Structures are given as C-alpha cells and as structure tokens.
Short mmCIF file of C-alpha atoms and ligand atoms in Angstrom, two decimals:
data_model
loop_
_atom_site.label_atom_id
_atom_site.label_comp_id
_atom_site.label_asym_id
_atom_site.label_seq_id
_atom_site.Cartn_x
_atom_site.Cartn_y
_atom_site.Cartn_z
CA UNK A 1 0.00 0.00 0.00
CA UNK A 2 1.39 3.39 -0.96
CA UNK A 3 0.94 6.38 1.24
CA UNK A 4 1.62 9.46 -0.74
CA UNK A 5 0.40 12.80 0.36
CA UNK A 6 0.80 14.51 -2.99
CA UNK A 7 -2.83 13.99 -3.79
CA UNK A 8 -3.78 15.99 -0.72
CA UNK A 9 -1.17 18.68 -1.13
CA UNK A 10 -3.66 21.40 -1.88
CA UNK A 11 -5.41 20.83 1.39
CA UNK A 12 -2.59 22.45 3.30
CA UNK A 13 -2.97 25.64 1.26
CA UNK A 14 -6.38 26.26 2.76
CA UNK A 15 -6.00 28.48 5.80
CA UNK A 16 -7.70 26.93 8.77
CA UNK A 17 -10.07 28.97 10.81
CA UNK A 18 -9.05 29.13 14.47
CA UNK A 19 -12.63 28.34 15.31
CA UNK A 20 -12.40 24.87 13.86
CA UNK A 21 -11.81 22.26 16.54
CA UNK A 22 -8.59 20.36 17.16
CA UNK A 23 -10.06 17.13 15.86
CA UNK A 24 -10.97 18.72 12.51
CA UNK A 25 -7.75 20.66 11.99
CA UNK A 26 -4.93 18.74 13.64
CA UNK A 27 -6.04 15.11 13.94
CA UNK A 28 -6.09 14.61 10.15
CA UNK A 29 -2.32 15.19 10.35
CA UNK A 30 -1.74 12.31 12.78
CA UNK A 31 -0.23 10.16 10.01
CA UNK A 32 2.14 12.98 9.07
CA UNK A 33 3.16 13.36 12.71
CA UNK A 34 3.83 9.65 13.02
CA UNK A 35 5.75 9.58 9.77
CA UNK A 36 8.13 12.32 10.91
CA UNK A 37 8.54 10.86 14.39
CA UNK A 38 9.25 7.43 12.91
CA UNK A 39 11.91 8.70 10.51
CA UNK A 40 13.62 10.87 13.06
CA UNK A 41 13.59 8.41 15.97
CA UNK A 42 14.35 5.39 13.75
CA UNK A 43 12.60 3.11 16.24
CA UNK A 44 8.90 2.23 16.41
CA UNK A 45 8.53 2.41 20.20
CA UNK A 46 10.53 5.59 20.58
CA UNK A 47 8.49 7.12 17.76
CA UNK A 48 5.25 6.28 19.54
CA UNK A 49 6.48 7.86 22.78
CA UNK A 50 7.36 11.02 20.88
CA UNK A 51 4.06 10.98 19.03
CA UNK A 52 2.08 10.64 22.26
CA UNK A 53 3.93 13.51 23.86
CA UNK A 54 3.73 15.69 20.75
CA UNK A 55 -0.02 15.17 20.34
CA UNK A 56 -0.60 16.11 23.97
CA UNK A 57 1.51 19.22 23.48
CA UNK A 58 -0.43 20.01 20.31
CA UNK A 59 -3.71 19.70 22.19
CA UNK A 60 -2.36 22.04 24.87
CA UNK A 61 -0.97 24.60 22.43
CA UNK A 62 -3.87 24.42 19.99
CA UNK A 63 -5.58 27.58 21.31
CA UNK A 64 -2.50 29.46 20.08
CA UNK A 65 -2.82 28.04 16.53
CA UNK A 66 -3.64 31.01 14.29
CA UNK A 67 -4.32 29.34 10.99
CA UNK A 68 -1.75 28.59 8.33
CA UNK A 69 -0.62 25.11 7.45
CA UNK A 70 -1.75 22.78 10.24
CA UNK A 71 0.61 20.04 9.10
CA UNK A 72 3.63 22.34 9.42
CA UNK A 73 2.36 23.54 12.79
CA UNK A 74 2.03 20.00 14.12
CA UNK A 75 5.29 18.83 12.58
CA UNK A 76 7.19 21.61 14.31
CA UNK A 77 5.85 20.32 17.62
CA UNK A 78 6.81 16.77 16.68
CA UNK A 79 10.26 17.89 15.65
CA UNK A 80 10.79 19.81 18.90
CA UNK A 81 9.62 16.80 20.87
CA UNK A 82 12.08 14.59 18.99
CA UNK A 83 14.91 16.99 19.75
CA UNK A 84 13.92 17.05 23.41
CA UNK A 85 13.84 13.25 23.47
CA UNK A 86 17.24 13.03 21.80
CA UNK A 87 18.56 15.87 23.97
CA UNK A 88 19.59 17.86 20.89
CA UNK A 89 19.63 21.62 20.53
CA UNK A 90 16.55 22.49 18.45
CA UNK A 91 18.23 25.42 16.72
CA UNK A 92 21.67 23.85 16.39
CA UNK A 93 23.71 24.69 13.32
CA UNK A 94 25.11 21.24 13.06
CA UNK A 95 28.81 20.64 13.08
CA UNK A 96 29.43 19.86 9.44
CA UNK A 97 30.78 16.58 8.29
CA UNK A 98 34.36 16.68 7.10
CA UNK A 99 34.51 18.76 3.95
CA UNK A 100 31.08 20.26 4.43
CA UNK A 101 29.97 23.45 6.01
CA UNK A 102 26.38 24.36 6.66
CA UNK A 103 25.97 26.90 3.90
CA UNK A 104 29.15 27.05 1.85
CA UNK A 105 30.38 24.70 -0.78
CA UNK A 106 26.87 23.61 -1.48
CA UNK A 107 27.35 23.01 -5.14
CA UNK A 108 30.61 21.15 -5.07
CA UNK A 109 29.11 17.80 -5.80
CA UNK A 110 30.16 15.01 -8.07
CA UNK A 111 27.30 12.85 -9.20
CA UNK A 112 27.50 9.65 -11.13
CA UNK A 113 25.22 9.55 -14.11
CA UNK A 114 24.20 7.40 -17.04
CA UNK A 115 21.65 4.75 -17.82
CA UNK A 116 23.52 1.98 -16.07
CA UNK A 117 23.88 3.88 -12.84
CA UNK A 118 24.18 1.51 -9.95
CA UNK A 119 21.47 3.39 -8.08
CA UNK A 120 19.10 2.92 -11.00
CA UNK A 121 19.12 -0.74 -10.11
CA UNK A 122 18.00 0.12 -6.61
CA UNK A 123 15.22 2.29 -7.96
CA UNK A 124 14.07 -0.56 -10.16
CA UNK A 125 14.36 -3.15 -7.43
CA UNK A 126 12.16 -1.14 -5.05
CA UNK A 127 14.01 -2.62 -2.13
CA UNK A 128 12.24 -0.74 0.62
CA UNK A 129 14.28 -2.10 3.49
CA UNK A 130 17.56 -1.02 1.95
CA UNK A 131 16.17 2.38 1.05
CA UNK A 132 15.04 2.81 4.64
CA UNK A 133 18.53 1.97 5.82
CA UNK A 134 20.06 4.50 3.46
CA UNK A 135 17.77 7.29 4.60
CA UNK A 136 18.10 6.32 8.24
CA UNK A 137 21.85 6.62 7.84
CA UNK A 138 21.68 10.30 6.92
CA UNK A 139 22.52 12.85 9.62
CA UNK A 140 19.36 14.08 11.32
CA UNK A 141 19.45 17.59 9.86
CA UNK A 142 19.56 16.17 6.32
CA UNK A 143 17.08 13.40 7.09
CA UNK A 144 14.44 15.73 8.53
CA UNK A 145 14.75 18.12 5.59
CA UNK A 146 14.42 15.30 3.09
CA UNK A 147 11.44 13.72 4.85
CA UNK A 148 9.66 17.05 5.26
CA UNK A 149 10.07 17.76 1.55
CA UNK A 150 9.63 14.37 -0.12
CA UNK A 151 7.24 12.59 2.23
CA UNK A 152 5.42 15.43 4.02
CA UNK A 153 5.56 17.68 0.95
CA UNK A 154 6.07 20.90 2.79
CA UNK A 155 7.20 24.07 1.02
CA UNK A 156 10.68 25.47 1.63
CA UNK A 157 9.11 28.16 3.79
CA UNK A 158 7.30 25.63 5.96
CA UNK A 159 10.42 23.46 6.23
CA UNK A 160 12.39 26.53 7.31
CA UNK A 161 9.86 27.17 10.06
CA UNK A 162 9.72 23.58 11.22
CA UNK A 163 13.49 23.19 11.34
CA UNK A 164 14.18 26.75 12.49
CA UNK A 165 16.78 27.64 9.85
CA UNK A 166 16.83 30.15 6.93
CA UNK A 167 15.40 29.04 3.58
CA UNK A 168 18.89 29.07 2.07
CA UNK A 169 19.94 26.46 4.59
CA UNK A 170 16.88 24.39 3.74
CA UNK A 171 17.91 24.46 0.08
CA UNK A 172 21.49 23.43 0.74
CA UNK A 173 20.49 20.71 3.18
CA UNK A 174 17.97 19.34 0.73
CA UNK A 175 20.54 19.25 -2.03
CA UNK A 176 23.09 17.57 0.19
CA UNK A 177 20.51 15.07 1.42
CA UNK A 178 19.54 14.09 -2.10
CA UNK A 179 23.12 13.86 -3.18
CA UNK A 180 24.03 11.78 -0.15
CA UNK A 181 21.10 9.47 -0.86
CA UNK A 182 22.15 8.97 -4.49
CA UNK A 183 25.77 8.40 -3.56
CA UNK A 184 24.89 5.98 -0.79
CA UNK A 185 22.61 4.09 -3.14
CA UNK A 186 25.34 3.95 -5.77
CA UNK A 187 27.97 2.83 -3.27
CA UNK A 188 25.72 0.14 -1.90
CA UNK A 189 24.79 -1.19 -5.31
CA UNK A 190 28.42 -1.29 -6.40
CA UNK A 191 29.43 -3.28 -3.34
CA UNK A 192 26.87 -6.00 -3.95
CA UNK B 1 29.28 4.24 -18.08
CA UNK B 2 29.96 6.15 -14.88
CA UNK B 3 31.22 9.43 -16.16
CA UNK B 4 31.23 11.86 -13.29
CA UNK B 5 29.34 15.06 -13.75
CA UNK B 6 30.61 18.01 -11.87
CA UNK B 7 27.71 20.07 -10.74
CA UNK B 8 30.19 22.35 -9.00
CA UNK B 9 30.83 23.82 -12.43
CA UNK B 10 27.68 25.92 -12.09
CA UNK B 11 26.35 27.94 -9.16
CA UNK B 12 22.74 27.67 -10.30
CA UNK B 13 22.05 24.10 -9.27
CA UNK B 14 20.11 25.18 -6.20
CA UNK B 15 17.84 27.14 -8.52
CA UNK B 16 17.40 24.00 -10.59
CA UNK B 17 16.38 22.26 -7.41
CA UNK B 18 14.00 25.07 -6.45
CA UNK B 19 12.32 24.75 -9.82
CA UNK B 20 12.15 21.01 -9.39
CA UNK B 21 10.41 21.55 -6.05
CA UNK B 22 7.94 24.03 -7.52
CA UNK B 23 9.40 26.99 -5.68
CA UNK B 24 10.13 29.28 -8.67
CA UNK B 25 7.66 31.67 -10.22
CA UNK B 26 7.17 31.71 -14.00
CA UNK B 27 9.66 34.51 -14.71
CA UNK B 28 12.39 32.88 -12.63
CA UNK B 29 11.72 29.54 -14.27
CA UNK B 30 11.96 31.04 -17.76
CA UNK B 31 15.32 32.64 -16.99
CA UNK B 32 16.61 29.40 -15.59
CA UNK B 33 15.39 27.39 -18.58
CA UNK B 34 17.31 29.65 -20.95
CA UNK B 35 20.48 29.08 -18.94
CA UNK B 36 19.97 25.37 -18.57
CA UNK B 37 19.78 24.79 -22.32
CA UNK B 38 23.53 25.15 -22.60
CA UNK B 39 24.68 24.21 -19.10
CA UNK B 40 25.64 20.52 -18.73
CA UNK B 41 26.01 20.89 -14.96
CA UNK B 42 22.43 22.11 -14.53
CA UNK B 43 21.14 19.41 -16.87
CA UNK B 44 22.96 16.82 -14.79
CA UNK B 45 21.54 18.32 -11.61
CA UNK B 46 18.01 18.10 -13.00
CA UNK B 47 18.51 14.45 -13.90
CA UNK B 48 19.97 13.68 -10.46
CA UNK B 49 17.03 15.32 -8.71
CA UNK B 50 14.66 13.19 -10.71
CA UNK B 51 16.53 10.03 -9.72
CA UNK B 52 16.61 11.04 -6.07
CA UNK B 53 12.86 11.54 -6.10
CA UNK B 54 12.33 8.19 -7.81
CA UNK B 55 14.27 6.57 -5.00
CA UNK B 56 11.81 7.95 -2.46
CA UNK B 57 8.70 7.53 -4.51
CA UNK B 58 6.35 5.14 -2.83
CA UNK B 59 6.22 2.91 0.19
CA UNK B 60 8.43 4.95 2.47
CA UNK B 61 5.65 6.89 4.12
CA UNK B 62 5.01 5.68 7.68
CA UNK B 63 1.37 6.28 8.63
CA UNK B 64 0.37 5.71 12.23
CA UNK B 65 -0.38 2.00 12.73
CA UNK B 66 -3.86 1.20 14.01
CA UNK B 67 -2.75 0.33 17.53
CA UNK B 68 -0.63 3.48 17.83
CA UNK B 69 -3.57 5.54 16.62
CA UNK B 70 -5.81 3.89 19.19
CA UNK B 71 -3.43 4.67 22.04
CA UNK B 72 -2.96 8.26 20.91
CA UNK B 73 -6.71 8.77 20.69
CA UNK B 74 -7.20 7.26 24.12
CA UNK B 75 -4.53 9.48 25.64
CA UNK B 76 -5.94 12.58 23.96
CA UNK B 77 -9.46 11.75 25.02
CA UNK B 78 -8.27 11.25 28.59
CA UNK B 79 -6.46 14.60 28.49
CA UNK B 80 -9.58 16.47 27.47
CA UNK B 81 -11.35 18.29 30.28
CA UNK B 82 -14.24 16.15 31.56
CA UNK B 83 -17.10 16.67 29.18
CA UNK B 84 -20.29 17.97 30.77
CA UNK B 85 -22.11 16.67 27.71
CA UNK B 86 -24.55 13.80 27.94
CA UNK B 87 -23.35 10.39 26.90
CA UNK B 88 -24.83 10.50 23.43
CA UNK B 89 -23.06 13.80 22.70
CA UNK B 90 -19.77 12.41 23.97
CA UNK B 91 -20.19 9.45 21.69
CA UNK B 92 -20.85 11.53 18.64
CA UNK B 93 -17.81 13.63 19.53
CA UNK B 94 -15.68 10.53 19.71
CA UNK B 95 -17.06 9.29 16.45
CA UNK B 96 -16.05 12.62 14.89
CA UNK B 97 -12.56 12.14 16.29
CA UNK B 98 -12.29 8.77 14.76
CA UNK B 99 -13.43 9.84 11.36
CA UNK B 100 -11.18 12.89 11.50
CA UNK B 101 -8.32 10.65 12.45
CA UNK B 102 -8.84 8.09 9.76
CA UNK B 103 -10.09 10.27 6.97
CA UNK B 104 -6.81 10.39 5.10
CA UNK B 105 -4.08 8.08 4.05
CA UNK B 106 -5.97 4.85 4.23
CA UNK B 107 -6.33 2.72 1.15
CA UNK B 108 -9.00 0.22 0.37
CA UNK B 109 -6.71 -2.52 1.56
CA UNK B 110 -7.15 -1.23 5.10
CA UNK B 111 -10.89 -1.18 4.96
CA UNK B 112 -11.31 -4.70 6.27
CA UNK B 113 -8.97 -4.11 9.17
CA UNK B 114 -10.79 -0.93 9.97
CA UNK B 115 -14.11 -2.63 10.01
CA UNK B 116 -12.79 -4.73 12.86
CA UNK B 117 -11.00 -1.87 14.53
CA UNK B 118 -13.74 0.67 14.54
CA UNK B 119 -16.95 -0.93 15.36
CA UNK B 120 -18.51 2.41 16.07
CA UNK B 121 -19.74 3.05 19.58
CA UNK B 122 -22.18 0.31 19.59
CA UNK B 123 -25.13 1.19 21.70
CA UNK B 124 -25.83 -0.76 24.83
CA UNK B 125 -23.96 -3.92 23.82
CA UNK B 126 -20.21 -3.41 23.33
CA UNK B 127 -19.54 -7.16 23.06
CA UNK B 128 -18.18 -7.11 19.52
CA UNK B 129 -16.11 -4.02 20.16
CA UNK B 130 -14.59 -5.61 23.26
CA UNK B 131 -13.66 -8.79 21.45
CA UNK B 132 -12.12 -6.77 18.61
CA UNK B 133 -10.12 -4.81 21.16
CA UNK B 134 -9.02 -7.98 22.92
CA UNK B 135 -7.84 -9.57 19.65
CA UNK B 136 -5.96 -6.42 18.73
CA UNK B 137 -4.28 -6.33 22.12
CA UNK B 138 -3.06 -9.91 21.73
CA UNK B 139 -0.74 -8.89 18.93
CA UNK B 140 2.89 -8.77 20.04
CA UNK B 141 3.75 -5.69 22.05
CA UNK B 142 0.22 -4.38 22.29
CA UNK B 143 -1.01 -6.06 25.43
CA UNK B 144 0.22 -3.79 28.18
CA UNK B 145 1.20 -0.15 28.42
CA UNK B 146 2.39 -0.81 31.97
CA UNK B 147 3.91 -4.20 32.70
CA UNK B 148 3.82 -5.16 36.35
CA UNK B 149 2.51 -7.87 38.61
CA UNK B 150 2.27 -5.32 41.42
CA UNK B 151 -1.10 -3.61 41.69
CA UNK B 152 0.58 -0.77 43.55
CA UNK B 153 2.45 -0.05 40.34
CA UNK B 154 -0.43 -0.62 37.96
CA UNK B 155 -3.04 1.44 39.80
CA UNK B 156 -1.07 4.72 39.99
CA UNK B 157 -0.13 4.34 36.34
CA UNK B 158 -3.73 5.17 35.42
CA UNK B 159 -3.61 8.42 37.42
CA UNK B 160 -3.81 11.36 35.07
CA UNK B 161 -4.55 9.10 32.12
CA UNK B 162 -8.19 8.52 32.99
CA UNK B 163 -10.82 10.68 34.64
CA UNK B 164 -11.60 7.84 37.04
CA UNK B 165 -9.56 5.51 39.23
CA UNK B 166 -10.09 1.88 38.26
CA UNK B 167 -9.85 -0.66 41.08
CA UNK B 168 -6.86 -2.93 40.57
CA UNK B 169 -6.60 -6.35 42.22
CA UNK B 170 -4.08 -9.13 41.93
CA UNK B 171 -5.61 -12.61 41.82
CA UNK B 172 -2.39 -14.57 41.93
CA UNK B 173 -3.56 -16.74 44.82
CA UNK B 174 -6.72 -17.54 42.92
CA UNK B 175 -4.71 -18.60 39.85
CA UNK B 176 -5.12 -15.43 37.80
CA UNK B 177 -1.92 -13.40 38.26
CA UNK B 178 -1.97 -9.76 37.23
CA UNK B 179 0.33 -8.98 34.28
CA UNK B 180 -0.21 -5.28 33.73
CA UNK B 181 -2.60 -2.75 32.30
CA UNK B 182 -3.19 -0.49 29.38
CA UNK B 183 -5.32 2.38 28.25
CA UNK B 184 -7.94 1.31 25.74
CA UNK B 185 -10.79 2.88 23.90
CA UNK B 186 -14.19 1.25 24.05
CA UNK B 187 -17.80 2.35 23.82
CA UNK B 188 -16.73 5.83 22.76
CA UNK B 189 -14.52 6.55 25.73
CA UNK B 190 -11.10 5.82 27.24
CA UNK B 191 -11.23 2.82 29.53
CA UNK B 192 -8.88 0.89 31.78
CA UNK B 193 -7.89 -2.59 30.65
CA UNK B 194 -6.26 -4.87 33.23
CA UNK B 195 -4.40 -7.88 31.91
CA UNK B 196 -4.52 -11.21 33.77
CA UNK B 197 -3.08 -14.56 32.92
CA UNK B 198 -4.51 -18.04 33.29
CA UNK B 199 -1.96 -20.68 32.26
CA UNK B 200 -1.21 -19.75 28.64
CA UNK B 201 -4.35 -17.67 28.25
CA UNK B 202 -4.85 -13.95 28.62
CA UNK B 203 -7.86 -12.37 30.27
CA UNK B 204 -8.57 -8.71 29.57
CA UNK B 205 -10.68 -6.94 32.17
CA UNK B 206 -12.18 -3.68 30.86
CA UNK B 207 -13.37 -1.15 33.42
CA UNK B 208 -15.18 2.14 33.04
CA UNK B 209 -17.50 4.17 35.23
CA UNK B 210 -21.26 4.18 34.88
CA UNK B 211 -23.71 1.53 33.92
CA UNK B 212 -24.94 0.82 30.46
CA UNK B 213 -28.13 2.33 29.22
CA UNK B 214 -30.70 -0.39 28.94
CA UNK B 215 -28.64 -2.46 31.30
CA UNK B 216 -30.34 -5.80 30.77
CA UNK B 217 -27.58 -7.57 28.95
CA UNK B 218 -26.98 -11.19 29.83
CA UNK B 219 -24.04 -11.55 32.24
CA UNK B 220 -22.22 -13.94 29.92
CA UNK B 221 -21.81 -14.08 26.17
CA UNK B 222 -19.75 -15.75 23.48
CA UNK B 223 -18.56 -14.11 20.31
CA UNK B 224 -16.33 -15.66 17.65
CA UNK B 225 -14.92 -18.16 20.11
CA UNK B 226 -14.23 -15.63 22.85
CA UNK B 227 -16.07 -15.66 26.14
CA UNK B 228 -17.32 -12.59 27.89
CA UNK B 229 -18.49 -12.00 31.44
CA UNK B 230 -20.03 -8.75 32.54
CA UNK B 231 -20.78 -7.33 35.98
CA UNK B 232 -21.13 -4.06 37.85
CA UNK B 233 -19.60 -2.98 41.06
CA UNK B 234 -19.13 0.33 42.87
CA UNK B 235 -20.72 2.37 40.10
CA UNK B 236 -18.46 0.86 37.48
CA UNK B 237 -18.95 -1.54 34.62
CA UNK B 238 -16.67 -4.57 34.22
CA UNK B 239 -16.18 -6.77 31.18
CA UNK B 240 -13.85 -9.76 31.18
CA UNK B 241 -12.88 -11.11 27.73
CA UNK B 242 -10.81 -14.22 27.07
CA UNK B 243 -10.50 -17.47 25.20
CA UNK B 244 -10.46 -19.50 28.43
CA UNK B 245 -13.37 -21.86 29.08
CA UNK B 246 -16.63 -20.17 30.16
CA UNK B 247 -16.42 -21.87 33.58
CA UNK B 248 -12.93 -20.51 34.19
CA UNK B 249 -13.96 -17.04 33.20
CA UNK B 250 -16.87 -17.23 35.63
CA UNK B 251 -14.38 -18.32 38.31
CA UNK B 252 -12.32 -15.28 37.45
CA UNK B 253 -15.31 -12.96 37.75
CA UNK B 254 -16.31 -14.42 41.11
CA UNK B 255 -12.74 -14.35 42.43
CA UNK B 256 -12.40 -10.76 41.37
CA UNK B 257 -15.61 -9.70 43.11
CA UNK B 258 -14.64 -11.58 46.30
CA UNK B 259 -11.10 -10.23 46.45
CA UNK B 260 -10.26 -7.16 48.50
ZN1 ZN C 301 24.08 25.91 -14.85
#
C-alpha cells in the first residue's frame, strides 16, 4: 500500500479557521506526525512515545494556533519533541561533516550519471528495506529536511519554520541530502 | 558508463532544485530554462534530482499503525477536560474524532482491518467491540502499556490518564496473576484494561464508570470463540474477555468480586 500525500497537497494551502476544533484541523495530520517521528527516531517504540507527547503538546498549544498550514504547525511540535527526546539543541547549526559546512560549498558535488547507474538498479528493485537503511543513515538535519520535503511535501518556507533555519539552509540541506542518498545508493549497489 | 558530472561547475544548481520543487515563479523559471539549455552541470543536476525523487517515490511513508492511533486517541481523550455533555453527545464527539483521524491516508486494503477496529460506539452492547479490542491487544507488544505484577504499580499508572480511578486487584492466589494494564478505547470513551493470565491464556478486564443504558444484557456471552463475562460494582462496569473456558472465566469474575 502506498501512502503518498501529494494527492492531498492542496489541502494544506487552505488556511484553517481558528474556530475549527482540534479534531478537525490537527487530527487529520496524525499520520504525518507519526511519519516524521518514525523517521527521526528510527525506532517504532521511541516514535510512539514522541508521538504521544507531541499530540498532547499540540492539544495544549492548539488555542494558540492562528491558521496557516496545520501540518507544518504540528510537525514543528513533533520535531521539537524529537529533539527534546534526543537531547539535541533544536536550533543547532550542526557541526558539518568533514569537507562540508552548513551553507558554503553547497554546489561542489560530483554525481555519477548514465543509464547503467548503480542506483538505477536500486530504484528498479524497489528494495524498501535497503532504502530505509540509506535514509536512516543520513545525519538528522539532512534526514528531517528530506522527509519534510519528499514525504510530508512541505514548502521550503514551511520546512524553514519547522526546522528553524533560513530558507537558504533548507535548500542546501535538501541538495546535500539528495546527493548523499544517491551516492549511498550507488555505493551500496556497487558493493553487492 | 559512470562518467562523473561536476555540478560544481555551475552555481545555479540550487535554482534547478527550487524549480524542481515548484518553488520558482514563471519569470524565474523562464530565466533558468534559458540558462539550462547550454549548461551541462544544470542538466545533470536536474537528472539527479529526478533520480533522487524516484528513490523515495512510494512505500516509504510511515502512517500511524492502528494500535498506535488507538493509544494516541485514548490518551488525547483522557487529556480532554471532563465533558459535561450527555453520553450521546460524547459518543458523537468521539465518532467525529475517529473519522477525523482516519479520513486520510488509508487505502481500500485497510478497509477490512478498519471494520474490525472501529466498530462504532455500539449502543448498549459493546460485546463485539470488546472482542475486537481484545484480539488487537493480543498482537505482540500491544497487550500492556504498563507491565507489572504489582497492583501498587499498575493502579497509579492510570492516574492522570483517565478521569476515574479503576480498582486494581491481583488474583495470583486464585490462579489469575496480574500482568499489567493499558489504556484502551471502548464504547466511545477511554477505559482501563487490566491484563490477567490463566496458564497460557490472557484475560482482559475492561473497566469504566457508569452503567450501560438499557442495562439488561446477559451476564455472559460468546462471540467468535471468545467468552465474555459482565458485571457491575461500585458504580463501574466490568467486562472480562478471554478465550479460556466459560467456567474458568466465571471463576475469574467471582474471584475478582470476592477479592479485596
Ligand atoms: Zn548551470
């Protein structure tokens, strides 16, 4: 069964009235909240703990919700709860991996290409478990950006709000995440 | 075939990505398209973005599993301020919660599972709903939210999670040791479920305050091979559900009512 939210993407463009109740505005985003918690915690039980806590926080904070994209609003709470659970600084500018800085050198990327790309095999094989491992192996700041864009389908602006960084940083993280995913896929295929 | 394309040869690749993600307006996109026509680096970037998206296209989304959804709903319902509404209004509210919660992201393949999961608040006889809940709880990892044979651990666990304090008894000496408890969601409200063991069998004891409207249900029932015993005590309603023999379940009910 495929769960893609693209079909519902337009829904998030509709500004929610603050008068609408929690169950009508926020509860439809429970799957989105679980999805983010699951990808960030990388463990089903830990994800449920975070989800429980985040939904209680959302219920508490809901009177302060002033419209906008309810999914982004809820996912920011989920993300903060994850960072609390992992004891990470929510607004950290992560220490870059060797050779990478947060905002510079964003385009210096070598990508393999061609029809016989090793990672094309992975795309064709639809090996979900291995794809999950690849994504789970990304650093959290790349993983969250990638998941928020590709699975939650948030705009750059919403991702910037959820992850508390400038839009430029969102763009560079997204690029690095995609590149890292392609390279990891290629490396893995080659080593098989 | 693995020629390496150097996207570092152009500083516009992030714009290519922004276009790919639908973040450019028409004028910006037109300018970029003109550049891209004769920029191999940007063409390579566009192709790479497409491949990266293909990698993530389908099957990676992690919707909330049914049991997780149930526990979240129960916890949220318990966290709500006590509703002054009459029972029927509370039920319709809960039904709205359920449909709000399940309205999206569920394919037809889930419909059968849902039919079992959400037997809507069922009027005076929650028998089917209880058996469905019991079966769901028997799946690995779903039986207890608090695992303890000590009622002094289990009872306080419900504090703050329910708007009532369920009585908790250990029946170890009677042959039904306490295993733990969990929050469940039955008859349109959060309820306490105590978990007992009899040999290899599990007995779920569901407890919630109040008595059922209509109230003339038979004290025992059988549904799909599961036995059910029902009683009231101290203003609360009790339902024991298990696959043990009817006589053993009656023993359990009597032992429970006799115990201090
Ligand atoms: Zn270019």
